[in-house]
């Protein structure tokens, strides 16, 4: 996206994805502008890259969720010339121009731009062969306020929806390149619930009702268009379980080939849900039924559960995996409670710690991302009744129980062909291994083994996921009179010649 926002005069940026390969220092020349995207988990590495780039004479700029929350840290520890807070779609061009003039500001307020201003990403600058799937965001923000999540604070509670025509154009461009699996990387794909509509109606708030209805209708329009795309395309997304109330919405998802959704179940008990400000979620029998509804309408659920909540007890672990199995979720993840900055949980914890801060070396535990990974604790907030090791071991057992070969084989029966079944099995194992290797396990031999196994499985998955590029694929001809819609830059005839991200206009 930032490549799409880069002024044309500068030429095409070089993209480095450090989850695949590390940046080569020699590729940075004095006067280059190096933009670094950091979330909390990779901030330490990001700062090392920034210091290295600055040392080589480059302008160093940080952005992303972590830099948004801690601009001063990026300036000090990452030796930034500048930090962009919030969305970069519009701010980045200013940063680049200011760096070229030799006068970058310390902090830029990127703000929360409107949905119509989201840019289509420069997928043409990435090698499709290196990725299993692409990701396209269709909406930013979430109206909820879960205590462990920072999205509603950083992206806001007002859903900012991208124009559906722009989303479809970007997806078509991706299919032309050979991507057939696409993550709709939204915070919440179901931003308007029946309760929201009812409340607006009951309050006689016509403007709100119209706004919510328009958001919902545009979601449905998007899905109607996705349904017309090549049948080998598969989408998945993230949403709340409230969508189980609306069979027609789930049906629209199935028709649109949105085959799965990550659903934040978080906890299976009412106390657990209350602890995370998510008491609007279901528990007990109602929870199982709600999740089963997704499946009945052809939408698979990746259930996301959190362990380590203060209300958790040893019995919670078995109860959770049993619920996951009973509810028939197709995939599940069991993550450990982590206080991410910007969340209510983090604020509370930071306040508690301010009295007598726990230190690891010279770093307070509330800045855990600055602790080198080899000595970084696996859990940060103490649990009232269980030790961290006990929580970790019990979590590991839950993963093992959900992902036994037998259970995966049984779940894989939902696939239509033998090839798809094989893909399902590989994907289940890959998912399990990725998590075994990234935090739950402390045993380094086990971590190394699972990393190797994950790499091998990922290669098999990639083969099954890839499709023949379809450069001939036609896109819809949007009606004249709609807002000026643009194809992604690399789709516009001649865009290569002018090699310019300026060929990409904002979405409106
Ligand atoms: C999709 C998604 C995923 C997907 C990613 C798929 C993919 N390959 O793209 C998956 C499911 C894999 C994933 C995994 C994880 N995720 Co995630 N994810 C998201 C989500 C919903 C959207 C991210 C996205 O695509 N945004 C679209 C892009 C365009 O927006 P953006 O990255 O914010 O960038 C904009 C600005 O920040 C800015 N910007 C960004 N970088 C830069 C750089 C510069 C130089 C500039 C100027 C500007 C700039 O400009 C951009 C355009 O406006 C976010 C929530 C969110 N709203 O951010 C969570 C989120 C980023 N994830 C989060 C977490 C915790 C994780 C996991 C750790 C979960 C886990 N327990 O395993 C893992 C970590 C994976 C990893 N190794 O990095 C947290 C991060 C919290 C934090 N403080 O770091 C978030 C914020 C969700 C939350 N609930 O709080 N995630
Ligand atoms: S966890 Fe999900 S539902 Fe809760 S605020 Fe975050 S994005 Fe919204």
PDB file of C-alpha atoms in Angstrom, residues 137-146 149 151-152 155-161 184-193 196 215 219 237-243 249 253 261-264 278 280-281 294:
ATOM      1  CA  UNK A 137      -8.677  -5.194   3.593  1.00  0.00           C
ATOM      2  CA  UNK A 138     -12.285  -4.246   2.917  1.00  0.00           C
ATOM      3  CA  UNK A 139     -13.102  -2.443   6.172  1.00  0.00           C
ATOM      4  CA  UNK A 140     -11.139  -0.909   9.072  1.00  0.00           C
ATOM      5  CA  UNK A 141     -12.296  -0.437  12.648  1.00  0.00           C
ATOM      6  CA  UNK A 142     -14.599  -2.353  14.971  1.00  0.00           C
ATOM      7  CA  UNK A 143     -17.529  -1.099  17.045  1.00  0.00           C
ATOM      8  CA  UNK A 144     -16.765  -3.428  19.989  1.00  0.00           C
ATOM      9  CA  UNK A 145     -14.320  -2.776  22.838  1.00  0.00           C
ATOM     10  CA  UNK A 146     -12.768  -6.099  23.924  1.00  0.00           C
ATOM     11  CA  UNK A 149      -7.683  -5.832  21.652  1.00  0.00           C
ATOM     12  CA  UNK A 151      -8.071  -2.374  17.146  1.00  0.00           C
ATOM     13  CA  UNK A 152     -11.017  -0.321  18.380  1.00  0.00           C
ATOM     14  CA  UNK A 155      -8.503   1.855  13.967  1.00  0.00           C
ATOM     15  CA  UNK A 156     -11.528   3.330  15.738  1.00  0.00           C
ATOM     16  CA  UNK A 157     -15.011   2.050  16.518  1.00  0.00           C
ATOM     17  CA  UNK A 158     -16.581   3.538  13.418  1.00  0.00           C
ATOM     18  CA  UNK A 159     -16.341   1.027  10.577  1.00  0.00           C
ATOM     19  CA  UNK A 160     -14.578   2.604   7.610  1.00  0.00           C
ATOM     20  CA  UNK A 161     -15.662   0.663   4.598  1.00  0.00           C
ATOM     21  CA  UNK A 184     -10.156 -10.368   3.606  1.00  0.00           C
ATOM     22  CA  UNK A 185      -7.951  -8.870   6.323  1.00  0.00           C
ATOM     23  CA  UNK A 186     -10.727  -7.066   8.155  1.00  0.00           C
ATOM     24  CA  UNK A 187     -11.062  -6.383  11.829  1.00  0.00           C
ATOM     25  CA  UNK A 188     -14.697  -7.377  11.702  1.00  0.00           C
ATOM     26  CA  UNK A 189     -16.453  -8.499   8.526  1.00  0.00           C
ATOM     27  CA  UNK A 190     -19.831  -8.260  10.312  1.00  0.00           C
ATOM     28  CA  UNK A 191     -19.809  -4.625  11.430  1.00  0.00           C
ATOM     29  CA  UNK A 192     -23.583  -4.144  11.761  1.00  0.00           C
ATOM     30  CA  UNK A 193     -25.614  -6.468  13.957  1.00  0.00           C
ATOM     31  CA  UNK A 196     -27.321  -2.195  16.316  1.00  0.00           C
ATOM     32  CA  UNK A 215     -22.858  -0.243   5.487  1.00  0.00           C
ATOM     33  CA  UNK A 219     -21.293  -5.599   2.398  1.00  0.00           C
ATOM     34  CA  UNK A 237     -12.095 -13.421   6.877  1.00  0.00           C
ATOM     35  CA  UNK A 238     -12.488 -12.460  10.554  1.00  0.00           C
ATOM     36  CA  UNK A 239     -15.757 -11.587  12.290  1.00  0.00           C
ATOM     37  CA  UNK A 240     -17.749 -11.801  15.495  1.00  0.00           C
ATOM     38  CA  UNK A 241     -20.017 -14.765  16.207  1.00  0.00           C
ATOM     39  CA  UNK A 242     -23.006 -12.425  16.144  1.00  0.00           C
ATOM     40  CA  UNK A 243     -23.194 -13.167  12.401  1.00  0.00           C
ATOM     41  CA  UNK A 249     -25.614 -12.941   5.568  1.00  0.00           C
ATOM     42  CA  UNK A 253     -20.800 -15.362   2.301  1.00  0.00           C
ATOM     43  CA  UNK A 261     -13.981 -16.934   9.180  1.00  0.00           C
ATOM     44  CA  UNK A 262     -11.845 -16.507  12.241  1.00  0.00           C
ATOM     45  CA  UNK A 263     -14.319 -16.035  15.058  1.00  0.00           C
ATOM     46  CA  UNK A 264     -13.172 -14.727  18.433  1.00  0.00           C
ATOM     47  CA  UNK A 278     -17.113  -9.614  25.586  1.00  0.00           C
ATOM     48  CA  UNK A 280     -22.230 -10.268  24.317  1.00  0.00           C
ATOM     49  CA  UNK A 281     -20.567 -13.491  23.115  1.00  0.00           C
ATOM     50  CA  UNK A 294     -22.011 -21.008  10.574  1.00  0.00           C
TER      51      UNK A 294
END
